[in-house]
């Protein structure tokens, strides 16, 4: 039986160039030092199928939070020869606003998310500003609408999505944060999304500052290690280093679309 391998395109849809270490790390010794935050969503492409992973960020929401949009996921898909309306599967790694923009651009898609994330974003912790601060109420209501329309599928901790693509709960950043394991031509890659914002968390065993459970977040590093072929097969969700070590996707013709299934240069 032929095993499906996938190409992974990383779409750098936004940036926050004014971010500091203190906004990213708890008790950082150098809190005023700059640490750029890039924002990614992803598309997995096999010979006969494309799967979207997260959907970017609404530009108005981005502006409100001081982030600068770079490339809409819809435009990035078009540059790759794909139409958003033709995408039939969208995986949502968690429901923060920088992962849930453009939901309406995928009218023919089925959406997949951890049941635990849905319980979290409609449960008692959302009464507390610390926990709800990266969620947009209007986007949560859209998820409820998709659920009631039979288009949002809420799954348990592990779910196979396609041959060579599976979802795994890690929690930590949010109650229902999940990671995506992808078979590529160079082996198993883990798309960590916000289970790792930066490589630094993984390298130093430290949590990101926006956190539901720091214990689960750090335990998640071991899950990532167990599922990826090596540390050079791990992709954080927000690290500017990605654009330095992975090549541009030639076919897309944009510096904001990377080939994340390629061999990375040294992580530096
Ligand atoms: Zn994020």
Tab-separated table of C-alpha atoms and ligand atoms in Angstrom:
chain	number	residue	atom	x	y	z
A	1	UNK	CA	0.000	0.000	0.000
A	2	UNK	CA	1.329	3.433	-0.894
A	3	UNK	CA	1.686	5.738	2.082
A	4	UNK	CA	0.498	9.279	1.544
A	5	UNK	CA	3.110	11.982	2.030
A	6	UNK	CA	2.166	15.621	2.458
A	7	UNK	CA	3.741	18.945	1.618
A	8	UNK	CA	3.360	21.537	4.382
A	9	UNK	CA	2.950	25.167	3.356
A	10	UNK	CA	3.306	27.697	6.154
A	11	UNK	CA	1.420	30.927	5.530
A	12	UNK	CA	2.854	33.835	7.517
A	13	UNK	CA	-0.350	35.839	7.606
A	14	UNK	CA	0.605	38.520	10.150
A	15	UNK	CA	3.386	39.929	12.300
A	16	UNK	CA	3.790	41.891	15.509
A	17	UNK	CA	7.192	43.580	15.283
A	18	UNK	CA	6.739	45.516	18.536
A	19	UNK	CA	6.447	42.535	20.830
A	20	UNK	CA	8.801	42.172	23.798
A	21	UNK	CA	10.166	39.168	25.663
A	22	UNK	CA	8.167	40.206	28.719
A	23	UNK	CA	4.931	39.839	26.733
A	24	UNK	CA	5.958	36.356	25.644
A	25	UNK	CA	7.644	34.887	28.724
A	26	UNK	CA	6.770	34.914	32.406
A	27	UNK	CA	9.496	36.395	34.667
A	28	UNK	CA	11.880	36.817	31.750
A	29	UNK	CA	15.205	38.332	32.899
A	30	UNK	CA	15.188	40.790	29.983
A	31	UNK	CA	11.495	41.704	29.640
A	32	UNK	CA	12.032	44.845	27.555
A	33	UNK	CA	14.057	43.137	24.824
A	34	UNK	CA	12.264	42.816	21.468
A	35	UNK	CA	10.958	39.424	20.357
A	36	UNK	CA	9.019	39.538	17.096
A	37	UNK	CA	5.861	37.433	16.932
A	38	UNK	CA	5.031	35.973	13.511
A	39	UNK	CA	1.624	34.403	12.878
A	40	UNK	CA	1.133	31.263	10.809
A	41	UNK	CA	-1.587	29.064	9.447
A	42	UNK	CA	-0.854	26.067	7.263
A	43	UNK	CA	-2.046	24.023	4.319
A	44	UNK	CA	-1.218	20.343	3.897
A	45	UNK	CA	-1.180	19.179	0.287
A	46	UNK	CA	-0.960	15.623	-1.045
A	47	UNK	CA	-1.230	14.481	-4.649
A	48	UNK	CA	-5.007	14.552	-4.473
A	49	UNK	CA	-6.101	16.528	-1.421
A	50	UNK	CA	-5.573	19.764	0.504
A	51	UNK	CA	-6.253	20.236	4.219
A	52	UNK	CA	-6.233	23.631	5.916
A	53	UNK	CA	-4.829	23.904	9.436
A	54	UNK	CA	-6.240	27.012	11.178
A	55	UNK	CA	-7.571	29.952	9.204
A	56	UNK	CA	-5.517	33.038	10.031
A	57	UNK	CA	-6.771	36.238	11.662
A	58	UNK	CA	-9.492	38.709	10.812
A	59	UNK	CA	-7.782	42.026	9.827
A	60	UNK	CA	-9.985	44.118	12.125
A	61	UNK	CA	-9.257	41.843	15.056
A	62	UNK	CA	-5.550	42.035	14.171
A	63	UNK	CA	-5.662	45.844	14.166
A	64	UNK	CA	-7.384	45.924	17.548
A	65	UNK	CA	-4.588	43.830	19.043
A	66	UNK	CA	-1.748	45.746	17.348
A	67	UNK	CA	-0.838	43.002	14.864
A	68	UNK	CA	-0.099	43.739	11.183
A	69	UNK	CA	-1.676	41.499	8.532
A	70	UNK	CA	0.791	40.374	5.824
A	71	UNK	CA	-1.074	37.969	3.549
A	72	UNK	CA	-4.609	36.649	3.754
A	73	UNK	CA	-4.840	32.848	3.837
A	74	UNK	CA	-7.278	33.063	0.927
A	75	UNK	CA	-4.720	34.919	-1.217
A	76	UNK	CA	-2.011	32.480	-0.167
A	77	UNK	CA	-4.168	29.537	-1.206
A	78	UNK	CA	-4.855	31.205	-4.561
A	79	UNK	CA	-1.116	31.684	-5.060
A	80	UNK	CA	-0.730	27.938	-4.509
A	81	UNK	CA	-3.415	27.233	-7.114
A	82	UNK	CA	-6.075	26.363	-4.529
A	83	UNK	CA	-9.454	27.955	-3.904
A	84	UNK	CA	-10.666	28.333	-0.342
A	85	UNK	CA	-14.156	27.361	-1.475
A	86	UNK	CA	-12.790	24.002	-2.647
A	87	UNK	CA	-11.194	23.123	0.701
A	88	UNK	CA	-13.263	20.359	2.303
A	89	UNK	CA	-11.359	19.896	5.578
A	90	UNK	CA	-10.173	22.495	8.096
A	91	UNK	CA	-8.395	21.490	11.324
A	92	UNK	CA	-8.572	23.986	14.194
A	93	UNK	CA	-5.657	23.536	16.606
A	94	UNK	CA	-7.408	25.787	19.159
A	95	UNK	CA	-9.872	28.672	19.033
A	96	UNK	CA	-7.773	31.791	19.727
A	97	UNK	CA	-8.567	34.735	17.448
A	98	UNK	CA	-5.299	34.458	15.505
A	99	UNK	CA	-6.309	30.963	14.344
A	100	UNK	CA	-10.011	31.503	13.592
A	101	UNK	CA	-10.179	34.381	11.092
A	102	UNK	CA	-11.664	33.751	7.650
A	103	UNK	CA	-13.926	30.901	8.849
A	104	UNK	CA	-16.521	32.146	6.355
A	105	UNK	CA	-14.056	31.777	3.466
A	106	UNK	CA	-14.460	27.994	3.658
A	107	UNK	CA	-18.178	27.469	2.911
A	108	UNK	CA	-17.740	23.855	1.812
A	109	UNK	CA	-15.452	22.680	4.587
A	110	UNK	CA	-15.965	20.377	7.532
A	111	UNK	CA	-14.142	21.642	10.627
A	112	UNK	CA	-12.368	19.539	13.267
A	113	UNK	CA	-11.447	20.574	16.817
A	114	UNK	CA	-10.892	19.026	20.247
A	115	UNK	CA	-14.149	18.599	22.198
A	116	UNK	CA	-12.192	19.876	25.193
A	117	UNK	CA	-11.555	23.213	23.469
A	118	UNK	CA	-15.280	23.700	22.818
A	119	UNK	CA	-16.082	22.870	26.450
A	120	UNK	CA	-13.416	25.346	27.563
A	121	UNK	CA	-14.545	28.267	25.383
A	122	UNK	CA	-18.167	27.855	26.424
A	123	UNK	CA	-17.437	26.954	30.060
A	124	UNK	CA	-16.807	28.624	33.423
A	125	UNK	CA	-13.227	29.805	32.747
A	126	UNK	CA	-14.532	32.237	30.106
A	127	UNK	CA	-16.049	34.299	32.922
A	128	UNK	CA	-12.451	35.202	33.855
A	129	UNK	CA	-10.668	37.833	31.700
A	130	UNK	CA	-7.256	36.111	31.949
A	131	UNK	CA	-8.557	32.993	30.216
A	132	UNK	CA	-10.817	34.596	27.608
A	133	UNK	CA	-8.463	37.342	26.481
A	134	UNK	CA	-7.332	35.707	23.218
A	135	UNK	CA	-10.829	34.641	22.191
A	136	UNK	CA	-13.321	36.608	20.098
A	137	UNK	CA	-16.928	36.124	21.158
A	138	UNK	CA	-18.176	36.536	17.573
A	139	UNK	CA	-15.868	33.728	16.421
A	140	UNK	CA	-16.974	31.413	19.230
A	141	UNK	CA	-20.571	32.043	18.144
A	142	UNK	CA	-19.570	31.040	14.600
A	143	UNK	CA	-18.191	27.778	15.962
A	144	UNK	CA	-21.497	27.148	17.738
A	145	UNK	CA	-23.315	27.813	14.447
A	146	UNK	CA	-21.017	25.405	12.599
A	147	UNK	CA	-21.595	22.780	15.296
A	148	UNK	CA	-25.363	23.121	14.990
A	149	UNK	CA	-25.085	22.963	11.194
A	150	UNK	CA	-23.301	19.624	11.469
A	151	UNK	CA	-20.049	21.070	10.099
A	152	UNK	CA	-17.913	21.178	13.259
A	153	UNK	CA	-16.723	17.770	14.443
A	154	UNK	CA	-15.527	17.666	18.035
A	155	UNK	CA	-13.218	14.801	18.773
A	156	UNK	CA	-11.476	13.113	21.687
A	157	UNK	CA	-7.815	13.391	22.437
A	158	UNK	CA	-6.493	11.659	19.322
A	159	UNK	CA	-7.995	11.600	15.858
A	160	UNK	CA	-6.779	10.314	12.514
A	161	UNK	CA	-7.841	12.768	9.808
A	162	UNK	CA	-6.290	11.222	6.710
A	163	UNK	CA	-3.538	8.752	5.896
A	164	UNK	CA	-0.463	10.454	7.358
A	165	UNK	CA	-2.329	13.209	9.233
A	166	UNK	CA	-3.422	12.898	12.868
A	167	UNK	CA	-4.415	15.236	15.687
A	168	UNK	CA	-3.135	14.899	19.260
A	169	UNK	CA	-4.262	16.750	22.390
A	170	UNK	CA	-1.582	18.451	24.458
A	171	UNK	CA	-3.545	21.199	26.270
A	172	UNK	CA	-1.396	23.780	28.041
A	173	UNK	CA	-1.749	26.962	25.991
A	174	UNK	CA	-5.523	26.369	26.027
A	175	UNK	CA	-7.504	23.498	27.541
A	176	UNK	CA	-7.990	21.935	24.113
A	177	UNK	CA	-4.753	22.835	22.300
A	178	UNK	CA	-3.823	20.122	19.820
A	179	UNK	CA	-0.883	19.405	17.545
A	180	UNK	CA	-0.834	17.884	14.067
A	181	UNK	CA	1.426	14.981	13.100
A	182	UNK	CA	2.124	14.901	9.361
A	183	UNK	CA	3.933	12.291	7.253
A	184	UNK	CA	6.237	14.065	4.808
A	185	UNK	CA	8.837	12.864	2.327
A	186	UNK	CA	11.470	13.478	5.027
A	187	UNK	CA	9.595	11.715	7.812
A	188	UNK	CA	7.123	12.586	10.571
A	189	UNK	CA	6.826	16.312	11.180
A	190	UNK	CA	4.906	17.811	14.106
A	191	UNK	CA	3.068	21.024	13.446
A	192	UNK	CA	3.030	22.188	17.040
A	193	UNK	CA	0.921	25.296	16.411
A	194	UNK	CA	0.747	27.117	19.751
A	195	UNK	CA	1.894	24.167	21.832
A	196	UNK	CA	5.170	25.941	20.978
A	197	UNK	CA	5.153	29.593	20.009
A	198	UNK	CA	8.946	29.683	19.666
A	199	UNK	CA	11.698	27.060	19.481
A	200	UNK	CA	13.079	28.648	22.652
A	201	UNK	CA	10.273	27.146	24.765
A	202	UNK	CA	11.141	23.690	23.526
A	203	UNK	CA	14.891	24.197	23.912
A	204	UNK	CA	14.682	25.637	27.440
A	205	UNK	CA	11.583	23.815	28.738
A	206	UNK	CA	9.737	27.030	29.575
A	207	UNK	CA	6.073	28.004	29.107
A	208	UNK	CA	4.720	30.761	26.872
A	209	UNK	CA	3.056	33.562	28.869
A	210	UNK	CA	-0.472	32.994	27.553
A	211	UNK	CA	-1.212	29.743	29.283
A	212	UNK	CA	-4.104	27.749	30.720
A	213	UNK	CA	-1.893	25.069	32.336
A	214	UNK	CA	1.876	25.537	32.393
A	215	UNK	CA	2.289	21.925	33.562
A	216	UNK	CA	0.409	20.567	30.536
A	217	UNK	CA	2.245	23.011	28.285
A	218	UNK	CA	5.656	21.714	29.337
A	219	UNK	CA	4.520	18.068	29.387
A	220	UNK	CA	3.391	18.715	25.803
A	221	UNK	CA	7.031	19.171	24.791
A	222	UNK	CA	7.538	15.449	25.478
A	223	UNK	CA	4.503	14.547	23.370
A	224	UNK	CA	5.974	16.595	20.514
A	225	UNK	CA	9.334	14.819	20.931
A	226	UNK	CA	7.660	11.426	20.878
A	227	UNK	CA	5.720	12.146	17.680
A	228	UNK	CA	8.362	13.950	15.585
A	229	UNK	CA	11.258	12.135	13.895
A	230	UNK	CA	13.728	14.632	15.393
A	231	UNK	CA	13.851	18.151	16.839
A	232	UNK	CA	14.404	19.320	13.253
A	233	UNK	CA	10.950	17.935	12.434
A	234	UNK	CA	9.144	20.314	14.829
A	235	UNK	CA	7.340	23.481	13.712
A	236	UNK	CA	6.383	26.177	16.242
A	237	UNK	CA	3.411	28.417	15.483
A	238	UNK	CA	4.847	31.913	15.836
A	239	UNK	CA	8.645	31.836	15.570
A	240	UNK	CA	10.390	34.328	13.210
A	241	UNK	CA	13.224	31.773	12.945
A	242	UNK	CA	10.986	29.683	10.659
A	243	UNK	CA	11.308	32.222	7.847
A	244	UNK	CA	15.098	32.139	8.252
A	245	UNK	CA	15.572	28.368	8.143
A	246	UNK	CA	12.864	27.150	5.737
A	247	UNK	CA	12.743	27.956	2.021
A	248	UNK	CA	10.034	29.968	0.355
A	249	UNK	CA	7.491	27.936	-1.572
A	250	UNK	CA	8.681	28.713	-5.087
A	251	UNK	CA	5.286	28.055	-6.625
A	252	UNK	CA	3.583	30.671	-4.429
A	253	UNK	CA	5.936	33.531	-5.290
A	254	UNK	CA	5.572	35.160	-1.864
A	255	UNK	CA	8.093	35.559	0.930
A	256	UNK	CA	5.227	34.795	3.314
A	257	UNK	CA	4.599	31.245	2.059
A	258	UNK	CA	7.188	28.694	3.231
A	259	UNK	CA	7.861	25.031	2.456
A	260	UNK	CA	7.873	23.633	5.967
A	261	UNK	CA	8.252	19.999	4.890
A	262	UNK	CA	11.665	20.863	3.418
A	263	UNK	CA	14.951	20.226	5.211
A	264	UNK	CA	15.577	23.218	7.516
A	265	UNK	CA	18.878	25.028	7.713
A	266	UNK	CA	20.484	24.891	11.174
A	267	UNK	CA	18.102	26.319	13.758
A	268	UNK	CA	20.799	28.710	14.938
B	1	LIG	ZN1	-1.478	31.650	17.938
